[in-house]
Coordinates of C-alpha atoms (C1' of nucleotides) in Angstrom, one line a residue:
Chain A
X1096 CA 33.9 -1.3 5.1
X1097 CA 33.0 -4.5 4.7
X1098 CA 29.4 -6.1 3.2
X1099 CA 27.1 -8.9 4.1
X1100 CA 28.2 -11.1 2.1
X1101 CA 31.1 -11.1 4.6
X1102 CA 30.2 -13.8 6.4
X1103 CA 28.9 -16.5 4.2
X1104 CA 25.5 -16.0 5.0
X1105 CA 23.8 -13.9 4.4
X1106 CA 21.6 -12.0 7.0
X1107 CA 18.5 -10.0 6.2
X1108 CA 19.0 -5.9 5.1
X1109 CA 17.8 -5.1 8.7
X1110 CA 20.7 -7.1 10.1
X1111 CA 22.6 -4.5 8.6
X1112 CA 24.0 -1.3 10.0
X1113 CA 23.2 1.0 7.3
X1114 CA 26.2 3.1 6.9
X1115 CA 26.8 6.1 4.3
X1116 CA 27.0 4.1 1.4
X1117 CA 24.5 1.6 0.8
X1118 CA 27.4 -1.5 0.4
X1119 CA 29.0 -0.5 3.3
X1120 CA 26.3 -2.0 6.6
X1121 CA 28.1 -3.3 9.3
X1122 CA 26.8 -6.4 10.4
X1123 CA 25.2 -5.9 14.0
X1124 CA 27.2 -7.8 16.7
X1125 CA 23.8 -10.2 17.5
X1126 CA 23.9 -11.3 13.6
X1127 CA 27.2 -11.6 14.5
X1128 CA 26.7 -14.1 16.9
X1129 CA 24.3 -16.1 15.8
X1130 CA 26.4 -16.8 12.4
X1131 CA 29.0 -18.1 15.2
X1132 CA 26.7 -20.4 16.7
X1133 CA 25.3 -21.4 13.4
X1134 CA 28.4 -22.9 11.8
X1135 CA 30.2 -25.3 13.5
X1136 CA 33.8 -24.7 13.9
X1137 CA 32.9 -22.0 16.0
X1138 CA 31.3 -24.7 18.0
X1139 CA 34.0 -24.9 20.7
X1140 CA 33.4 -21.8 20.9
X1141 CA 30.3 -20.9 20.9
X1142 CA 27.5 -22.8 21.3
X1143 CA 23.9 -22.9 22.1
X1144 CA 23.4 -24.7 25.0
X1145 CA 20.8 -25.3 27.7
X1146 CA 17.4 -23.6 27.0
X1147 CA 16.2 -22.2 24.3
X1148 CA 17.7 -19.7 22.4
X1149 CA 20.5 -19.3 25.3
X1150 CA 24.2 -19.7 24.2
X1151 CA 27.3 -19.9 26.2
X1152 CA 30.6 -18.0 25.4
X1153 CA 33.4 -20.6 25.7
X1154 CA 36.2 -19.0 24.7
X1155 CA 35.3 -15.4 25.0
X1156 CA 38.0 -13.6 23.9
X1157 CA 38.4 -16.2 20.9
X1158 CA 35.2 -14.9 20.0
X1159 CA 36.0 -11.6 20.7
X1160 CA 38.9 -11.9 18.4
X1161 CA 36.5 -13.0 15.2
X1162 CA 34.1 -10.3 16.2
X1163 CA 37.1 -7.6 16.5
X1164 CA 38.4 -9.4 13.3
X1165 CA 34.4 -8.7 11.4
X1166 CA 34.9 -5.6 13.0
X1167 CA 38.2 -4.6 12.6
X1168 CA 38.8 -3.5 15.9
X1169 CA 41.8 -5.5 16.5
X1170 CA 41.6 -4.6 19.6
X1171 CA 38.0 -5.1 20.6
X1172 CA 38.3 -8.0 24.0
X1173 CA 35.6 -9.8 26.1
X1174 CA 35.1 -6.9 27.7
X1175 CA 34.9 -4.6 24.8
X1176 CA 32.4 -7.4 23.4
X1177 CA 29.8 -7.8 26.3
X1178 CA 29.8 -4.6 26.6
X1179 CA 28.0 -4.3 23.7
X1180 CA 26.1 -7.3 24.8
X1181 CA 24.9 -5.7 27.7
X1182 CA 23.8 -2.9 25.6
X1183 CA 21.9 -5.9 23.8
X1184 CA 20.0 -6.1 27.0
X1185 CA 17.8 -2.8 26.5
X1186 CA 17.5 -3.6 23.5
X1187 CA 16.2 -7.1 24.4
X1188 CA 18.0 -8.5 21.7
X1189 CA 20.2 -10.5 24.1
X1190 CA 19.6 -10.9 28.2
X1191 CA 21.9 -13.0 30.2
X1192 CA 21.8 -15.7 32.2
X1193 CA 21.8 -15.5 35.3
X1194 CA 24.2 -17.7 36.8
X1195 CA 26.1 -19.0 33.8
X1196 CA 28.7 -17.2 32.6
X1197 CA 29.3 -16.4 29.8
X1198 CA 25.9 -17.4 29.3
X1199 CA 23.5 -15.7 27.0
X1200 CA 20.3 -15.6 25.3
X1201 CA 18.6 -14.2 22.7
X1202 CA 15.4 -13.2 23.0
X1203 CA 14.0 -14.7 19.3
X1204 CA 11.0 -12.8 20.4
X1205 CA 12.9 -10.1 19.5
X1206 CA 14.6 -10.9 16.8
X1207 CA 12.0 -13.3 15.3
X1208 CA 8.8 -11.7 15.5
X1209 CA 9.8 -8.7 14.7
X1210 CA 12.4 -8.7 12.2
X1211 CA 11.2 -11.6 10.6
X1212 CA 8.0 -10.3 9.9
X1213 CA 7.6 -11.1 6.1
X1214 CA 7.8 -15.0 7.3
X1215 CA 3.9 -15.4 7.2
X1216 CA 2.3 -18.2 10.0
X1217 CA -0.5 -18.3 8.2
X1218 CA -1.0 -20.9 6.2
X1219 CA 1.4 -23.8 8.0
X1220 CA -0.2 -25.8 4.7
X1221 CA 1.9 -29.1 4.3
X1222 CA 4.8 -27.5 6.6
X1223 CA 5.2 -29.0 10.1
X1224 CA 4.5 -27.1 12.2
X1225 CA 7.0 -27.8 15.6
X1226 CA 6.8 -24.2 17.3
X1227 CA 4.8 -22.3 19.1
X1228 CA 2.6 -19.7 16.8
X1229 CA 4.0 -17.1 16.2
X1230 CA 1.9 -14.1 16.7
X1231 CA 2.3 -11.5 14.4
X1232 CA 3.9 -13.3 11.7
X1233 CA 1.2 -13.1 9.5
X1234 CA 1.1 -9.3 10.6
X1235 CA 4.3 -8.3 9.5
X1236 CA 4.1 -10.2 6.8
X1237 CA 5.4 -7.9 3.7
X1238 CA 5.2 -9.5 0.4
X1239 CA 9.1 -9.9 -1.0
X1240 CA 9.4 -7.7 -4.0
X1241 CA 9.1 -9.4 -6.9
X1242 CA 10.9 -6.7 -9.7
X1243 CA 14.3 -5.6 -9.0
X1244 CA 13.1 -2.0 -9.0
X1245 CA 11.0 -3.2 -5.2
X1246 CA 14.9 -4.2 -4.8
X1247 CA 16.2 -3.0 -1.6
X1248 CA 15.2 1.0 -3.1
X1249 CA 18.0 2.9 -0.8
X1250 CA 15.1 5.9 0.6
X1251 CA 13.5 2.1 2.6
X1252 CA 15.0 2.1 5.7
X1253 CA 17.7 -1.5 5.2
X1254 CA 16.8 -2.9 8.8
X1255 CA 13.2 -2.8 7.9
X1256 CA 11.3 -6.3 8.3
X1257 CA 10.1 -6.8 4.9
X1258 CA 13.8 -5.4 3.2
X1259 CA 15.4 -8.8 2.8
X1260 CA 14.5 -9.3 -0.6
X1261 CA 18.1 -7.9 -0.5
X1262 CA 19.6 -11.5 1.2
X1263 CA 18.3 -13.3 -1.5
X1264 CA 19.7 -11.2 -3.6
X1265 CA 23.3 -11.1 -1.9
X1266 CA 22.6 -15.3 -0.9
X1267 CA 22.7 -15.3 -4.9
X1268 CA 26.0 -13.8 -5.7
X1269 CA 28.5 -14.8 -2.6
X1270 CA 30.2 -13.3 -0.3
X1271 CA 32.5 -10.6 -0.2
X1272 CA 35.0 -10.1 2.3
X1273 CA 37.2 -7.2 2.8
X1274 CA 38.5 -7.7 6.1
X1275 CA 39.1 -12.0 6.4
X1276 CA 39.0 -13.2 9.6
X1277 CA 38.6 -17.1 8.6
X1278 CA 34.6 -16.6 9.4
X1279 CA 33.7 -15.9 5.1
X1280 CA 32.3 -19.0 4.2
X1281 CA 29.7 -19.8 1.4
X1282 CA 29.1 -23.1 2.1
X1283 CA 26.0 -22.6 5.0
X1284 CA 23.6 -21.5 2.1
X1285 CA 23.3 -25.3 1.7
X1286 CA 24.2 -26.1 5.4
X1287 CA 21.3 -27.7 6.9
X1288 CA 19.1 -28.7 3.6
X1289 CA 17.9 -31.8 3.4
X1290 CA 17.3 -32.5 6.8
X1291 CA 13.9 -34.6 7.6
X1292 CA 11.1 -32.8 8.4
X1293 CA 11.2 -33.8 12.6
X1294 CA 8.4 -30.7 13.5
X1295 CA 5.3 -32.8 12.4
X1296 CA 2.5 -31.6 12.6
X1297 CA -0.4 -31.7 15.0
X1298 CA -0.2 -29.9 17.9
X1299 CA 1.3 -31.8 20.3
X1300 CA 4.0 -32.0 17.4
X1301 CA 3.9 -28.9 17.6
X1302 CA 4.0 -27.1 21.4
X1303 CA 7.1 -30.1 21.0
X1304 CA 8.8 -27.2 18.6
X1305 CA 8.5 -25.5 22.1
X1306 CA 11.0 -27.3 23.9
X1307 CA 13.6 -27.7 21.6
X1308 CA 16.3 -25.7 22.6
X1309 CA 18.1 -24.2 20.0
X1310 CA 17.1 -21.8 17.8
X1311 CA 18.4 -21.7 14.5
X1312 CA 18.9 -18.2 12.8
X1313 CA 19.7 -19.8 9.4
X1314 CA 16.7 -21.4 9.3
X1315 CA 15.0 -18.6 9.7
X1316 CA 16.8 -16.2 8.3
X1317 CA 17.2 -18.6 4.7
X1318 CA 13.1 -18.5 4.5
X1319 CA 14.2 -15.0 2.8
X1320 CA 14.5 -16.8 -0.2
X1321 CA 17.6 -18.8 -1.2
X1322 CA 18.4 -17.8 -4.8
X1323 CA 15.5 -18.6 -6.6
X1324 CA 13.8 -15.9 -3.9
X1325 CA 11.6 -16.4 -1.5
X1326 CA 8.5 -18.7 -2.6
X1327 CA 10.9 -20.2 -5.3
X1328 CA 12.5 -22.0 -2.5
X1329 CA 16.0 -23.8 -4.3
X1330 CA 15.9 -27.4 -5.5
X1331 CA 16.4 -29.4 -2.6
X1332 CA 15.4 -26.9 -0.1
X1333 CA 12.9 -27.8 1.7
X1334 CA 12.1 -27.2 5.4
X1335 CA 14.2 -29.2 7.2
X1336 CA 15.3 -29.1 10.7
X1337 CA 19.2 -28.0 11.4
X1338 CA 20.6 -29.8 13.3
X1339 CA 21.8 -26.6 15.6
X1340 CA 18.7 -24.8 14.9
X1341 CA 16.9 -24.4 17.5
X1342 CA 14.0 -24.0 15.1
X1343 CA 12.7 -27.4 15.5
X1344 CA 12.6 -27.0 11.8
X1345 CA 13.4 -24.4 9.0
X1346 CA 9.9 -22.2 7.7
X1347 CA 11.6 -22.6 4.2
X1348 CA 9.7 -21.2 1.9
X1349 CA 7.1 -23.3 0.3
X1350 CA 5.1 -23.6 -2.8
X1351 CA 2.7 -21.0 -0.9
X1352 CA 5.3 -18.7 -0.3
X1353 CA 8.2 -18.9 3.1
X1354 CA 4.7 -18.7 5.0
X1355 CA 3.8 -21.8 6.8
X1356 CA 6.4 -22.3 9.0
X1357 CA 7.4 -20.0 11.1
X1358 CA 8.8 -21.2 14.1
X1359 CA 10.0 -18.4 16.3
X1360 CA 12.1 -19.3 19.6
X1361 CA 11.0 -17.0 20.0
X1362 CA 7.9 -18.8 20.8
X1363 CA 9.1 -20.0 24.2
X1364 CA 11.2 -17.4 25.6
X1365 CA 9.2 -14.7 26.0
X1366 CA 5.8 -15.1 28.1
X1367 CA 2.5 -15.2 26.4
X1368 CA 3.8 -13.1 23.1
X1369 CA 3.0 -15.1 20.3
X1370 CA -0.3 -16.7 22.5
X1371 CA -2.3 -13.8 22.5
X1372 CA -2.4 -13.6 18.8
X1373 CA -2.4 -16.9 18.1
X1374 CA -5.5 -17.7 18.3
X1375 CA -6.8 -16.6 15.0
X1376 CA -5.6 -19.3 12.1
X1377 CA -5.4 -16.5 9.9
X1378 CA -2.7 -14.1 11.4
X1379 CA -1.0 -17.3 13.4
X1380 CA 1.9 -19.3 12.1
X1381 CA 1.2 -22.9 13.0
X1382 CA -2.7 -22.6 13.4
X1383 CA -3.1 -22.3 10.0
X1384 CA -3.7 -26.4 9.5
X1385 CA -2.3 -28.1 12.0
X1386 CA -3.4 -25.8 15.2
X1387 CA -6.3 -25.4 17.6
X1388 CA -7.1 -24.1 20.4
X1389 CA -8.5 -26.6 22.5
X1390 CA -7.6 -26.2 26.6
X1391 CA -5.5 -29.1 25.8
X1392 CA -3.4 -27.8 22.7
X1393 CA -3.6 -24.6 25.2
X1394 CA -2.3 -27.1 28.0
X1395 CA 0.1 -28.2 26.3
X1396 CA 1.4 -24.9 25.0
X1397 CA 1.1 -23.6 28.2
X1398 CA 3.1 -25.8 30.1
X1399 CA 6.2 -25.6 27.2
X1400 CA 5.9 -22.5 27.8
X1401 CA 6.9 -22.9 31.4
X1402 CA 9.9 -24.4 29.6
X1403 CA 11.5 -21.1 29.8
X1404 CA 12.8 -18.7 31.2
X1405 CA 11.7 -15.2 30.9
X1406 CA 13.3 -12.5 32.4
X1407 CA 14.7 -10.6 29.4
X1408 CA 12.0 -7.8 28.0
X1409 CA 11.5 -5.9 24.6
X1410 CA 10.7 -2.4 24.7
X1411 CA 8.6 -0.5 22.9
X1412 CA 11.0 1.3 21.1
X1413 CA 11.6 -1.7 19.2
X1414 CA 9.2 -0.1 16.2
X1415 CA 12.0 2.6 16.4
X1416 CA 14.4 0.4 15.2
X1417 CA 12.3 -1.5 12.5
X1418 CA 10.2 2.1 11.0
X1419 CA 8.7 -0.3 7.7
X1420 CA 6.9 -2.3 9.6
X1421 CA 4.4 -2.0 6.8
X1422 CA 0.5 -1.9 6.9
X1423 CA -0.1 -5.4 5.5
X1424 CA -1.6 -6.0 3.0
X1425 CA -4.9 -7.7 2.1
X1426 CA -3.8 -10.0 -0.6
X1427 CA -2.7 -12.9 0.5
X1428 CA 0.3 -15.8 -1.0
X1429 CA -1.1 -17.8 -3.2
X1430 CA -1.1 -20.2 -0.4
X1431 CA -3.9 -18.1 1.2
X1432 CA -6.4 -20.0 -0.9
X1433 CA -5.2 -23.1 0.7
X1434 CA -5.5 -22.2 4.0
X1435 CA -7.7 -24.1 5.7
X1436 CA -11.4 -22.2 6.2
X1437 CA -12.1 -21.4 10.2
X1438 CA -14.1 -20.8 11.8
X1439 CA -12.4 -18.0 12.3
X1440 CA -10.9 -17.4 9.4
X1441 CA -13.7 -15.9 8.5
X1442 CA -12.3 -11.7 10.2
X1443 CA -8.9 -11.7 9.8
X1444 CA -10.1 -9.5 12.1
X1445 CA -8.8 -8.8 14.9
X1446 CA -9.4 -12.5 15.6
X1447 CA -5.9 -12.9 16.5
X1448 CA -6.7 -11.8 20.0
X1449 CA -10.3 -12.5 20.5
X1450 CA -10.6 -15.5 19.1
X1451 CA -8.6 -16.6 22.4
X1452 CA -10.7 -14.3 23.8
X1453 CA -13.3 -16.3 23.3
X1454 CA -11.6 -19.8 23.7
X1455 CA -9.9 -18.3 27.6
X1456 CA -10.8 -15.7 28.6
X1457 CA -15.2 -16.5 28.7
X1458 CA -14.0 -19.0 31.1
X1459 CA -13.3 -19.3 34.8
X1460 CA -10.2 -18.7 34.1
X1461 CA -9.2 -16.3 31.6
X1462 CA -6.5 -16.5 30.1
X1463 CA -3.9 -16.1 31.7
X1464 CA -1.6 -13.8 29.6
X1465 CA -2.0 -10.6 30.3
X1466 CA -1.3 -8.6 26.5
X1467 CA -0.9 -5.2 27.1
X1468 CA -0.8 -4.2 22.9
X1469 CA 0.9 -1.7 22.8
X1470 CA 0.9 1.1 19.5
X1471 CA 3.4 1.8 18.4
X1472 CA 5.2 5.2 18.9
X1473 CA 2.7 7.6 17.2
X1474 CA 5.4 9.5 14.2
X1475 CA 5.1 13.1 15.4
X1476 CA 3.3 14.0 11.8
X1477 CA 1.2 11.4 12.7
X1478 CA 0.5 12.0 16.4
X1479 CA -0.5 16.0 15.7
X1480 CA -2.5 14.8 12.9
X1481 CA -4.3 12.2 15.0
X1482 CA -5.0 14.3 17.5
X1483 CA -6.1 17.4 16.2
X1484 CA -8.3 15.2 14.5
X1485 CA -9.6 13.9 16.6
X1486 CA -9.7 16.8 19.0
X1487 CA -7.4 14.6 21.7
X1488 CA -10.1 12.2 22.2
X1489 CA -9.6 9.8 20.2
X1490 CA -8.7 6.7 22.0
X1491 CA -5.5 4.8 21.8
X1492 CA -6.8 2.1 18.8
X1493 CA -7.7 5.1 16.4
X1494 CA -3.5 7.1 17.2
X1495 CA -2.5 3.6 16.7
X1496 CA -4.3 3.1 13.2
X1497 CA -3.0 6.1 12.2
X1498 CA -0.4 6.0 13.9
X1499 CA 0.0 2.8 11.0
X1500 CA -0.3 4.6 8.6
X1501 CA -4.1 3.5 8.1
X1502 CA -6.3 5.8 8.7
X1503 CA -5.3 9.9 9.5
X1504 CA -4.1 9.7 6.2
X1505 CA -3.2 13.7 6.1
X1506 CA -4.0 13.5 2.1
X1507 CA -7.7 14.6 1.9
X1508 CA -7.9 13.0 -1.6
X1509 CA -10.0 10.2 -1.7
X1510 CA -13.0 8.9 -0.1
X1511 CA -13.5 9.6 3.5
X1512 CA -11.9 7.9 5.5
X1513 CA -12.9 4.8 7.6
X1514 CA -11.7 5.3 11.3
X1515 CA -12.0 2.2 13.0
X1516 CA -12.8 3.7 16.9
X1517 CA -12.2 2.3 20.0
X1518 CA -14.5 1.5 22.1
X1519 CA -14.1 3.2 25.0
X1520 CA -13.6 6.8 25.2
X1521 CA -11.7 6.2 28.7
X1522 CA -8.4 5.8 27.7
X1523 CA -5.8 8.3 26.3
X1524 CA -3.0 7.9 24.1
X1525 CA -1.2 8.1 26.7
X1526 CA -3.0 5.5 28.7
X1527 CA -1.8 2.7 26.2
X1528 CA 0.7 4.1 24.0
X1529 CA 3.4 4.2 26.3
X1530 CA 3.9 2.9 29.7
X1531 CA 7.1 2.5 31.6
X1532 CA 7.8 -1.1 30.3
X1533 CA 9.7 -2.2 33.8
X1534 CA 7.1 -2.0 35.5
X1535 CA 4.6 -5.3 33.0
X1536 CA 8.1 -6.6 32.5
X1537 CA 7.5 -7.6 36.0
X1538 CA 3.8 -8.1 34.9
X1539 CA 4.4 -10.6 32.3
X1540 CA 7.5 -12.3 34.2
X1541 CA 4.1 -13.2 36.3
X1542 CA 2.2 -13.3 33.0
X1543 CA 0.5 -16.2 34.7
X1544 CA -3.5 -16.3 36.1
X1545 CA -3.8 -12.7 34.2
X1546 CA -6.0 -12.3 31.4
X1547 CA -5.7 -10.6 28.2
X1548 CA -8.3 -8.7 26.4
X1549 CA -9.0 -8.2 23.0
X1550 CA -7.5 -4.6 21.5
X1551 CA -10.8 -4.3 20.2
X1552 CA -13.8 -5.5 20.7
X1553 CA -15.1 -5.4 17.2
X1554 CA -14.7 -8.0 15.3
X1555 CA -15.6 -6.8 11.5
X1556 CA -13.0 -4.8 11.4
X1557 CA -10.6 -4.2 8.1
X1558 CA -8.4 -6.7 8.5
X1559 CA -6.0 -4.3 6.8
X1560 CA -6.6 -3.1 10.6
X1561 CA -6.6 -6.1 12.1
X1562 CA -3.6 -7.0 10.6
X1563 CA -2.2 -4.0 12.3
X1564 CA -2.7 -4.9 15.7
X1565 CA -0.9 -7.9 15.0
X1566 CA 2.2 -6.4 14.1
X1567 CA 1.8 -3.5 17.2
X1568 CA 1.4 -7.0 18.7
X1569 CA 4.5 -8.7 16.9
X1570 CA 7.0 -6.5 18.7
X1571 CA 5.9 -5.4 22.4
X1572 CA 3.4 -7.9 22.6
X1573 CA 5.1 -10.0 24.4
X1574 CA 5.1 -7.6 27.6
X1575 CA 2.5 -5.4 27.0
X1576 CA -0.7 -5.3 27.9
X1577 CA -3.0 -4.3 25.5
X1578 CA -6.4 -2.5 28.0
X1579 CA -9.6 -2.4 26.5
X1580 CA -12.1 -2.1 28.1
X1581 CA -14.7 -5.2 28.2
X1582 CA -16.9 -5.1 25.3
X1583 CA -20.7 -6.7 25.4
X1584 CA -20.5 -9.6 22.1
X1585 CA -22.3 -7.4 20.1
X1586 CA -24.6 -8.8 16.5
X1587 CA -23.5 -9.0 13.6
X1588 CA -24.4 -5.7 12.2
X1589 CA -22.8 -3.6 15.6
X1590 CA -19.2 -4.1 14.6
X1591 CA -19.8 -2.1 11.3
X1592 CA -21.6 0.5 13.1
X1593 CA -18.9 0.9 15.3
X1594 CA -15.9 0.6 13.6
X1595 CA -17.7 3.3 11.4
X1596 CA -17.0 6.8 11.7
X1597 CA -16.5 8.8 9.1
X1598 CA -14.4 11.9 11.5
X1599 CA -14.3 11.7 14.5
X1600 CA -17.7 13.7 16.6
X1601 CA -19.4 13.2 13.6
X1602 CA -20.7 9.2 13.4
X1603 CA -22.6 8.0 16.0
X1604 CA -21.2 8.0 19.4
X1605 CA -20.7 5.3 21.0
X1606 CA -21.2 4.2 24.7
X1607 CA -18.3 2.8 26.2
X1608 CA -20.0 -0.5 25.9
X1609 CA -19.3 -0.4 22.6
X1610 CA -22.9 -0.3 22.1
X1611 CA -24.5 2.7 19.5
X1612 CA -26.5 4.2 22.0
X1613 CA -26.8 7.7 20.2
X1614 CA -30.5 9.1 21.0
X1615 CA -32.8 9.1 18.6
X1616 CA -33.8 12.5 18.7
X1617 CA -29.7 13.8 17.8
X1618 CA -29.7 11.3 15.5
X1619 CA -32.8 13.1 13.8
X1620 CA -31.2 16.6 14.4
X1621 CA -27.9 15.4 13.0
X1622 CA -29.4 14.0 9.9
X1623 CA -31.6 16.8 9.7
X1624 CA -28.1 19.4 10.3
X1625 CA -26.6 17.5 8.0
X1626 CA -29.1 17.7 5.1
X1627 CA -29.8 21.3 5.3
X1628 CA -25.3 21.8 5.3
X1629 CA -25.7 19.5 2.4
X1630 CA -28.2 21.8 0.3
X1631 CA -25.8 24.7 1.3
X1632 CA -23.3 23.2 -0.3
X1633 CA -25.5 22.8 -3.7
X1634 CA -26.1 26.2 -3.4
X1635 CA -23.5 28.8 -1.5
X1636 CA -20.0 29.4 -2.1
X1637 CA -16.8 28.6 0.0
X1638 CA -17.8 32.1 1.6
X1639 CA -20.5 31.0 3.4
X1640 CA -19.4 27.6 4.9
X1641 CA -18.6 29.4 8.1
X1642 CA -22.2 30.6 7.9
X1643 CA -23.9 27.5 7.6
X1644 CA -21.5 25.8 10.7
X1645 CA -22.5 28.1 12.7
X1646 CA -26.2 27.1 11.7
X1647 CA -25.5 23.6 12.8
X1648 CA -23.7 23.9 15.9
X1649 CA -26.5 25.9 17.0
X1650 CA -28.7 23.3 16.2
X1651 CA -25.8 20.6 17.4
X1652 CA -24.8 22.0 20.7
X1653 CA -27.8 21.8 22.5
X1654 CA -28.3 18.4 21.3
X1655 CA -25.1 17.2 21.8
X1656 CA -25.1 18.6 25.1
X1657 CA -28.2 16.8 25.6
X1658 CA -26.8 13.6 24.7
X1659 CA -23.7 14.2 26.6
X1660 CA -26.2 15.2 29.5
X1661 CA -27.5 11.7 28.8
X1662 CA -24.4 9.6 27.7
X1663 CA -21.7 11.6 29.8
X1664 CA -18.7 12.7 28.6
X1665 CA -18.8 12.8 25.2
X1666 CA -15.3 13.3 22.4
X1667 CA -15.1 16.3 20.9
X1668 CA -17.3 18.3 19.0
X1669 CA -18.1 17.3 15.5
X1670 CA -14.7 17.2 13.1
X1671 CA -17.1 18.6 10.6
X1672 CA -17.3 22.3 11.9
X1673 CA -13.2 22.5 11.6
X1674 CA -13.1 20.1 8.7
X1675 CA -12.1 21.9 5.1
X1676 CA -15.3 21.9 2.3
X1677 CA -14.6 18.6 0.3
X1678 CA -13.9 16.4 4.1
X1679 CA -17.1 17.7 5.2
X1680 CA -19.0 17.2 2.6
X1681 CA -17.8 13.5 2.2
X1682 CA -18.1 13.0 5.6
X1683 CA -21.3 14.1 5.7
X1684 CA -22.0 12.2 3.3
X1685 CA -21.3 8.6 5.4
X1686 CA -22.6 10.5 8.4
X1687 CA -25.9 10.3 6.6
X1688 CA -25.1 6.9 6.0
X1689 CA -23.9 6.1 9.2
X1690 CA -27.0 7.4 10.8
X1691 CA -28.9 5.4 8.0
X1692 CA -27.7 2.9 9.4
X1693 CA -28.4 3.9 12.5
X1694 CA -32.0 4.8 11.9
X1695 CA -32.6 0.6 10.6
X1696 CA -30.8 -0.9 13.4
X1697 CA -32.3 1.3 16.1
X1698 CA -33.2 -2.2 17.7
X1699 CA -29.8 -2.6 18.5
X1700 CA -29.0 0.1 20.3
Chain B
dT736 C1' 32.6 -12.1 36.5
dG737 C1' 29.3 -8.6 35.3
dC738 C1' 27.1 -4.7 35.1
dG739 C1' 26.3 0.3 33.2
dG740 C1' 27.4 5.0 32.7
dA741 C1' 30.2 7.9 29.9
dA742 C1' 32.2 9.7 26.6
dC743 C1' 32.9 8.8 21.7
dG744 C1' 33.5 7.6 17.0
dA745 C1' 31.1 6.8 12.8
Chain C
dT1044 C1' 22.1 4.0 16.2
dC1045 C1' 25.5 1.0 17.0
dG1046 C1' 28.8 0.3 18.7
dT1047 C1' 33.8 1.2 21.3
dT1048 C1' 36.2 2.7 24.7
dC1049 C1' 37.5 3.6 29.5
dC1050 C1' 36.6 2.8 33.8
dG1051 C1' 34.5 2.4 39.0
dC1052 C1' 31.7 -1.2 41.5
dA1053 C1' 29.5 -5.2 43.2

DNA sequence: TGCGGAACGA
DNA sequence: TCGTTCCGCA
């Protein structure tokens, strides 16, 4: 069929429908719509209009014709096309603007946050921040392949948010059309180039961007990099404001990567989607150097939000569509070091939600945003792994992390796994995993006044975990509320303790309040039993493991029950009981270390 | 004009 | 999975 280059406009890979052969992916309708929207020659047919991301199909039949031409479907008509568009409702890529005929609205939150994950908002250095921060940009961020071999592996999901490098390739080689419909041009690359920075800087301008009625896909698309590739913008290219762009500026890759600016039209489109995550300068797009969560900023930001209509929804299934949301690597673009160091910066951890919580949630009026960060649906394998390893009592967070491949690596190779334990046992996977979005949508429509609670009270978790959380939020955050029991602030040491858990059931029990409250007696017992076990390892063969475990169980069980009696329901029995010897050994060591820490920090209890 | 179910194809 | 096609309904 056609190649992505057909349009003359290079969409990211994920914009194309994977076909049997790598080169025959078809563009998706929404991409096509965007394409038309950005071409002046079609402004008489379809154009941005009104609200943020809103567009009107002025000539439905013509649009249908064009679409049909593109897809080589001569029989296409608006009725059919609109049916396809309606399917986007469910997918929350689009929604209908009620009362306005032929008028639809993009959910750029979906398109941008999810599909432009690589746009790292973290380093807003020197880039106009005229749009609201996109919460998870950094979370999804995945560096473009730097070598040809990394580019678009056939095995990779072509729609992967991270796989945009091939776009650059296409952009470089031009387009090829095998179904000419007159829409193919190669001029797009230069379109809008050279515009001036109208994003401005500072919160005021940043917020102003929210109100920009028009969105431009291309601005973002260009972020994928021109012929020069990411981080190497074509000469003459710079952040600009595309006249027809809904984006105040185009987040072109700057010296520090394309990160700097990420302007997501979505921001104004989806209630509270981004906000909860923006507080983190390290993760949010515009916070880098221009934004701070002072009351004024927040107020403006919220006001801006109200300019838009929020009546569409995102689906938790989104992650299914973008399975390649990858765990961001610790490293950051070269610009990272240049990012302003703020109070929040040090531990990228959780802050996007957490810091907001501090800024907003601690006040009389909690954050107006209520988010339920739903972890992406677990793959069966991951789910099984997670649940089995945790005895089914693992918290949603732990599971979600595992689902993201952060924690639960089935492989037994390597150091003991460190798991970020949820603060509470109360929540089950089911509670947080996927909920009926239909109801939540309503909540979001009425998001104001809601409270956002941080996904995890600890602020010392690993960056990867944090960013991952962001990744989770990226997609569904605009509608999902992360329900996490409030946890009391903890000292600098506690987080690490709380967050550390060698294996389910082995680490120190964590009270629902997040406090380390394992009875001293139990701790000693455990440690003793572990010592015993360690000795056993040195003296006995594998065959005797069971015996050791039995002994251990005898020792631990009463203590555990005692513990339970004191602290209420606890997690499933120590994992070590069923863990393979090697794993047990490793976890045992970790447990010892943990126990040691427990003792040392006994005062914190 | 818009919606969404259903069957179907690639 | 993403439309495409058809269709009944409001």
